[in-house]
CSV table of C-alpha atoms in Angstrom, one decimal:
chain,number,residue,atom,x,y,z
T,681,UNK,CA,-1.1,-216.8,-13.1
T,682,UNK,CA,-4.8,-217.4,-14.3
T,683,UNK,CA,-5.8,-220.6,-15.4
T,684,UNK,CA,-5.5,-221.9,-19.0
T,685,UNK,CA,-9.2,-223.3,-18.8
T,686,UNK,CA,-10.8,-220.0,-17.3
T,687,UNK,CA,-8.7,-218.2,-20.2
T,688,UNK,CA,-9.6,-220.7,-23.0
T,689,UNK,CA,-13.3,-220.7,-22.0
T,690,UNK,CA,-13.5,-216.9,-22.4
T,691,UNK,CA,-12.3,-216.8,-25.7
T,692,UNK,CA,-14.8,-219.8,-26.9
T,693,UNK,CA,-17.6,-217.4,-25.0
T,694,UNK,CA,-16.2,-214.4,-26.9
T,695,UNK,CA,-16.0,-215.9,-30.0
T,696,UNK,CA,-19.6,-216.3,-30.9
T,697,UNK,CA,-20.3,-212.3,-30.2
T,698,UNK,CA,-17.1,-211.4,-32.4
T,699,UNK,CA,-18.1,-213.5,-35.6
T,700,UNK,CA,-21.9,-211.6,-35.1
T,701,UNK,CA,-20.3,-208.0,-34.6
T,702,UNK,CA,-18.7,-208.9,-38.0
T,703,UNK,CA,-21.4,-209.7,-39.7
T,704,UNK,CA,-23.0,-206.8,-38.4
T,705,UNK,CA,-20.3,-204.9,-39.7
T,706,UNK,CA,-19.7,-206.4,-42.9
T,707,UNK,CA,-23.8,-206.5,-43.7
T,708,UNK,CA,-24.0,-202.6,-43.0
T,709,UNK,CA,-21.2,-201.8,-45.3
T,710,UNK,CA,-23.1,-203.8,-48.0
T,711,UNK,CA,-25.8,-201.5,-47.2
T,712,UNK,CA,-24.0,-198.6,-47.8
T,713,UNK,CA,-22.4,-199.1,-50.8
T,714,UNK,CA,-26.0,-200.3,-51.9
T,715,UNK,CA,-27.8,-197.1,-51.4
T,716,UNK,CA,-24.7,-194.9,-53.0
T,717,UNK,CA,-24.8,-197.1,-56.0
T,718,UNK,CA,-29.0,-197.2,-56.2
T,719,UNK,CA,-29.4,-193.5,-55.1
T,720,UNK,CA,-28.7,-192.1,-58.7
T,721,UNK,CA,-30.7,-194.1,-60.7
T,722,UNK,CA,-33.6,-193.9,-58.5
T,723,UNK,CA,-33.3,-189.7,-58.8
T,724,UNK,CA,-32.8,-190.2,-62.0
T,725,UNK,CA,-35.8,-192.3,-62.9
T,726,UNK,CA,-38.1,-189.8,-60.9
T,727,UNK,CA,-37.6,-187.3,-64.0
T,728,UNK,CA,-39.2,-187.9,-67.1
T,729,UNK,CA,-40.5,-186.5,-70.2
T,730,UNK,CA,-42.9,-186.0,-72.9
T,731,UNK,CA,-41.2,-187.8,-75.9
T,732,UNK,CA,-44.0,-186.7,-78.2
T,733,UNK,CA,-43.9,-183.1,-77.2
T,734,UNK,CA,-40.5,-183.4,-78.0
T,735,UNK,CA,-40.8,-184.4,-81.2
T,736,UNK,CA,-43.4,-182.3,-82.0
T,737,UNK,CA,-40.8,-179.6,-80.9
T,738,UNK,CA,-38.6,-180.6,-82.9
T,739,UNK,CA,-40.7,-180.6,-86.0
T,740,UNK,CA,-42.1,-177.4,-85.3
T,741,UNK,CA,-38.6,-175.5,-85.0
T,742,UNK,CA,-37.2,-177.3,-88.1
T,743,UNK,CA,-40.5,-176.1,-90.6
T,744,UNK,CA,-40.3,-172.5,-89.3
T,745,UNK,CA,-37.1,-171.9,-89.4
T,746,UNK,CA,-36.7,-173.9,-93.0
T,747,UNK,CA,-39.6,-171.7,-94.8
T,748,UNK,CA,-38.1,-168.3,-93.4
T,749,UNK,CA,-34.8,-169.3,-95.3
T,750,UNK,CA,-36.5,-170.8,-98.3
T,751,UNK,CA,-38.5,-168.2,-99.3
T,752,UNK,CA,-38.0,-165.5,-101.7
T,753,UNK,CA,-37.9,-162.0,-101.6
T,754,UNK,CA,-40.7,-160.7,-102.7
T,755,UNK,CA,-41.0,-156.9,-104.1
T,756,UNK,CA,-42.6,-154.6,-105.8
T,757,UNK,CA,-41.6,-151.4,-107.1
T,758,UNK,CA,-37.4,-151.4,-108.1
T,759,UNK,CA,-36.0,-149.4,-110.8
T,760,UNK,CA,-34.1,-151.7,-112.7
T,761,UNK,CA,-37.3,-153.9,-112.6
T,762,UNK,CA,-40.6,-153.4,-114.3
T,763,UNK,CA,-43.6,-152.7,-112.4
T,764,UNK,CA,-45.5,-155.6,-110.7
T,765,UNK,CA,-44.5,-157.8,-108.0
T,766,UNK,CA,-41.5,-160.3,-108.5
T,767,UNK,CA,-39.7,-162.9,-106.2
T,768,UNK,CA,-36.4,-163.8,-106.3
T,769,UNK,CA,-34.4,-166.5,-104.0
T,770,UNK,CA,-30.9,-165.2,-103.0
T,771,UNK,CA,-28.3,-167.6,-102.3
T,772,UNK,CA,-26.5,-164.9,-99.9
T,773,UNK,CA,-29.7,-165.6,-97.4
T,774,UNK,CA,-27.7,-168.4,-96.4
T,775,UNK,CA,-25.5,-165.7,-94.7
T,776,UNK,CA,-28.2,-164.7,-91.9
T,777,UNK,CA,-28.9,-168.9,-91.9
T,778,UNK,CA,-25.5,-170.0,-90.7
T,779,UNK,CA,-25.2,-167.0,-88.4
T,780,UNK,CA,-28.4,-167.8,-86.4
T,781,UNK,CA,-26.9,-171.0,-86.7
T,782,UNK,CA,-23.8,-170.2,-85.0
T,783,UNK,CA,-25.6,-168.1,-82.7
T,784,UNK,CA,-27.7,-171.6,-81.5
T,785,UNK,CA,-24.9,-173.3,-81.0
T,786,UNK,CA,-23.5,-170.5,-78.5
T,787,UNK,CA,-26.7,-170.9,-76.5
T,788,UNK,CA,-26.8,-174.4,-76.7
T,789,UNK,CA,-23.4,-174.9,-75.6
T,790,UNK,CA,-20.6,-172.5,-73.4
T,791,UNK,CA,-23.8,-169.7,-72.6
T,792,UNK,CA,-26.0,-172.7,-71.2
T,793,UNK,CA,-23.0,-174.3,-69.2
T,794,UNK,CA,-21.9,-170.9,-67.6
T,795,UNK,CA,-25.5,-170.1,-66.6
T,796,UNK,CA,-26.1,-173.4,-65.2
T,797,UNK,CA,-30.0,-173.1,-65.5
T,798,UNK,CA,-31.3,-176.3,-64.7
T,799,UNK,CA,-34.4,-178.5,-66.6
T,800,UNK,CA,-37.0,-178.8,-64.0
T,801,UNK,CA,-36.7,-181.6,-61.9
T,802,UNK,CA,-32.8,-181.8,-62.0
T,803,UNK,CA,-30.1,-179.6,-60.0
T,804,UNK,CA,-26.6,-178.7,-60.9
T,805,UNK,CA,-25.1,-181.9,-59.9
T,806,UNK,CA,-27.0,-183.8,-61.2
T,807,UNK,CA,-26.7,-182.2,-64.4
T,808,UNK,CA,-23.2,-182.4,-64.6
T,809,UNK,CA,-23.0,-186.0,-63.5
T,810,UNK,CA,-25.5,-187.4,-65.9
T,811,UNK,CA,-24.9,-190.1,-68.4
T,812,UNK,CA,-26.0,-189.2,-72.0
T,813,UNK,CA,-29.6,-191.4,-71.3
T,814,UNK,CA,-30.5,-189.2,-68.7
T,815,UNK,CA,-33.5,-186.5,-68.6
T,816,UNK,CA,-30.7,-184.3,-66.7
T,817,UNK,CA,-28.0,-184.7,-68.9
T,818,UNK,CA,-28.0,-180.9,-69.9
T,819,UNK,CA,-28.9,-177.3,-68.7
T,820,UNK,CA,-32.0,-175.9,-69.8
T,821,UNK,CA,-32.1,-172.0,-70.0
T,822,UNK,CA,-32.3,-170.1,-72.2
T,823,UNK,CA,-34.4,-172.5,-74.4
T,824,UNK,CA,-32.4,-173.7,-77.4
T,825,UNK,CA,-35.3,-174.4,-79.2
T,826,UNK,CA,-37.4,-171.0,-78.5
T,827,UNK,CA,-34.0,-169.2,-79.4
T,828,UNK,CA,-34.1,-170.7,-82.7
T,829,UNK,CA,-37.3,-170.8,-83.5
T,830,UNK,CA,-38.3,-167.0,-82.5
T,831,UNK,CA,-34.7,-166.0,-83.9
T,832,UNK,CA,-36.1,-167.7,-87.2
T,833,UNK,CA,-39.1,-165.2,-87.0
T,834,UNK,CA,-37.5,-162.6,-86.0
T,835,UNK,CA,-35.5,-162.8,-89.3
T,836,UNK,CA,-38.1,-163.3,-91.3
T,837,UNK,CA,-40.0,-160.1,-89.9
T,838,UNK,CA,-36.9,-158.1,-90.1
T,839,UNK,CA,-36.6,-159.1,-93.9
T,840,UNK,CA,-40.5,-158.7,-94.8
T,841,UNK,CA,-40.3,-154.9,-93.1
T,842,UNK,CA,-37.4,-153.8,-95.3
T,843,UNK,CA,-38.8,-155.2,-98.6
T,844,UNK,CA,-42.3,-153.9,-98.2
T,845,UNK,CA,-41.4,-150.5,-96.8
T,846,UNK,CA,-37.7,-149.9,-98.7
T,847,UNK,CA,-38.5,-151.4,-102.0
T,848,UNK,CA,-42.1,-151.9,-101.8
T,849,UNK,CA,-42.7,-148.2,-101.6
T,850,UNK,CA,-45.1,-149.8,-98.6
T,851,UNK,CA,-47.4,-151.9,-100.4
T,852,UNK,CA,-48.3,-155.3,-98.6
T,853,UNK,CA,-48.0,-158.9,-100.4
T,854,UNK,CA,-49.8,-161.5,-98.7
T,855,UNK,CA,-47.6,-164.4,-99.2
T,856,UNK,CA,-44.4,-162.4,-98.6
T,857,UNK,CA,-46.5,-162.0,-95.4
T,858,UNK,CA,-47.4,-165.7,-94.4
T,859,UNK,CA,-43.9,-167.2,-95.3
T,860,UNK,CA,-41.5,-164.6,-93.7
T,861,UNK,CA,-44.0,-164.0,-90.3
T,862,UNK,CA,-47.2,-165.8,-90.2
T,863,UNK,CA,-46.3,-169.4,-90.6
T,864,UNK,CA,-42.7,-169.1,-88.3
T,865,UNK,CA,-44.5,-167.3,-85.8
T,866,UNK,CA,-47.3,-169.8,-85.4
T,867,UNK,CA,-44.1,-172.6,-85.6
T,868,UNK,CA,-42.3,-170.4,-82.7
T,869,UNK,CA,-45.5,-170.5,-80.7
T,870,UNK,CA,-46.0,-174.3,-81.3
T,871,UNK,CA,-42.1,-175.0,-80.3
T,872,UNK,CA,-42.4,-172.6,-77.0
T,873,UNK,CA,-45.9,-174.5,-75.7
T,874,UNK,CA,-44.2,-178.0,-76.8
T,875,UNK,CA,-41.3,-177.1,-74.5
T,876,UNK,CA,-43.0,-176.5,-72.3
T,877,UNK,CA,-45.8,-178.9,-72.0
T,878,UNK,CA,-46.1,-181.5,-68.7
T,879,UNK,CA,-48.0,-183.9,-69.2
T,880,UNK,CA,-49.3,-186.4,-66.2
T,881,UNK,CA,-46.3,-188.1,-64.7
T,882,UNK,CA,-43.4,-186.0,-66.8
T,883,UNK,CA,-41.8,-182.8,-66.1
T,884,UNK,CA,-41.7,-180.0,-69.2
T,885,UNK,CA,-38.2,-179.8,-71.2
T,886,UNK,CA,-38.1,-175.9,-69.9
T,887,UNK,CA,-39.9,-173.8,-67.5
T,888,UNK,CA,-41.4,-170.5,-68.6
T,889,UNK,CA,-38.6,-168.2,-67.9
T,890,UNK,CA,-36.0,-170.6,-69.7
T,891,UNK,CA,-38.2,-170.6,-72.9
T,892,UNK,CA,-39.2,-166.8,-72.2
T,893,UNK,CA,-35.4,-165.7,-72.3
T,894,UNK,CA,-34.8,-167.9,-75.2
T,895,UNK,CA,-37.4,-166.5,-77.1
T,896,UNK,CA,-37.1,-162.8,-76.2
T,897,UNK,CA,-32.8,-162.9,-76.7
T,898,UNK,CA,-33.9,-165.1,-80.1
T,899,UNK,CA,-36.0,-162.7,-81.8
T,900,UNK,CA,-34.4,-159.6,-81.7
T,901,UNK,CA,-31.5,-161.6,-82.8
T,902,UNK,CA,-33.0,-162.6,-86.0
T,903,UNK,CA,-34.7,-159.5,-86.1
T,904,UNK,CA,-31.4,-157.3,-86.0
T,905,UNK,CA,-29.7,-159.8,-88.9
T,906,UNK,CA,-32.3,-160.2,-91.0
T,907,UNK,CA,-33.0,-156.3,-91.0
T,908,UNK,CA,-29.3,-156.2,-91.7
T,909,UNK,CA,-29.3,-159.1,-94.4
T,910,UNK,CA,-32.0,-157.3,-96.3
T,911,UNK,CA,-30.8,-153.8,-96.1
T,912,UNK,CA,-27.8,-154.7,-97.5
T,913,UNK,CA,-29.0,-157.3,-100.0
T,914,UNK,CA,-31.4,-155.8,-102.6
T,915,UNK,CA,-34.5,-158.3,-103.7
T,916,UNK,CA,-33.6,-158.2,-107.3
T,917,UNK,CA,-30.8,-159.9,-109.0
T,918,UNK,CA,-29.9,-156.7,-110.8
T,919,UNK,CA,-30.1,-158.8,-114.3
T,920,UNK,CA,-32.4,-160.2,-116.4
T,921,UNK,CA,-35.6,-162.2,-115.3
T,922,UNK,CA,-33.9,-165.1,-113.5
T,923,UNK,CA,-35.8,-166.3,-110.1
T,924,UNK,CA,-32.3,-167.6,-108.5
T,925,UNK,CA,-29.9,-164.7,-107.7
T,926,UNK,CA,-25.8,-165.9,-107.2
């Protein structure tokens, strides 16, 4: 049998080396959760952007998208019309509008989510993890906002074609020109660089490609409807002189 005193002065030896093991123990585990709890945020902070840019995105896409739906049809030659050029604002344009609308809204939404094109910067977990105040928070390609703004032009061009060559008998009017092309173009251009723009310490909304095939897929979109729209839709209300057709 050993001896209670040999036996009792192991354990007070042993004690001092168990209550530092679990310390050690306990102190890593703090550790741990630590770093699983700071690693997010920190990734997260490392990805930032341009607020400005994006405003001046924003901005862009809004004015050249709003003229293209806002301006008349201009015409010359029709005949129920007398001669001379004419405008006339339909309220059926509104029918190409809400269906580049709805055709945003499927890029912005299920088309972006089942490419899963990240924003630079971020990956797919990330991006499907984020909280709503992060840079990561959704997928970037294709580009929303070039999709909408070139699908805006594209519109626009589609409708200035078929006026000036269908019932224009190809004559060209300037400011049927500048409201329906020009100005949306130069606003598509504007929204594509502001997208794209990374400034020191940020990282751009989109890389090239996103805003590319946002741009491309957006134009001949609004190219196809508003060729469509205006086909079908003649520039003249087909009664008296009024400037608002119903």
């Amino acid at each position: 049998m050993g001896s209670p005193i040999f036996a009792g002065g192991a354990a007070e030896r042993e004690a001092p080396f168990m209550g530092i093991r679990e310390k050690v123990v306990a102190a890593a585990g703090c550790l741990a959760v630590a770093a699983c709890l700071l690693a997010p945020s920190e990734a997260a902070a490392q990805v930032t952007r341009d607020k400005d840019w994006a405003t001046v995105s924003d901005v862009s896409l809004v004015l050249g998208s709003s003229v293209v739906f806002l301006m008349p049809r201009v015409y010359y030659s029709d005949p129920e019309a007398t001669v001379g050029w004419k405008g006339r604002w339909h309220f059926s344009v509104l029918a190409p509008a809400m269906t580049m609308t709805a055709l945003t809204l499927l890029v912005d939404m299920p088309i972006k989510d089942a490419i899963e094109s990240t924003r630079p910067g971020c990956s797919i977990e990330e991006t499907k993890t984020a909280l709503s105040s992060s840079e990561c928070r959704s997928f970037g390609g294709p580009s929303t906002h070039a999709f909408a703004s070139w699908g805006a032009t594209g519109a626009g061009t589609g409708i200035f074609l078929v006026d000036t060559f269908r019932y224009s008998s190809g004559r060209f009017n300037a400011g049927g020109f500048i409201g329906n092309v020009a100005f949306p173009l130069t606003a598509s251009v504007v929204t594509s660089i502001a997208r794209g723009v990374a400034t020191e310490g940020t990282r751009p909304h989109e890389d090239a490609g996103q805003i590319a095939i946002g741009g491309v897929t957006g134009f001949l979109s609004g190219l196809a409807i508003g060729t469509a729209y205006a086909m079908f839709q003649r520039p003249n209300c087909g009664y008296g002189n009024a400037l608002f057709c119903w």
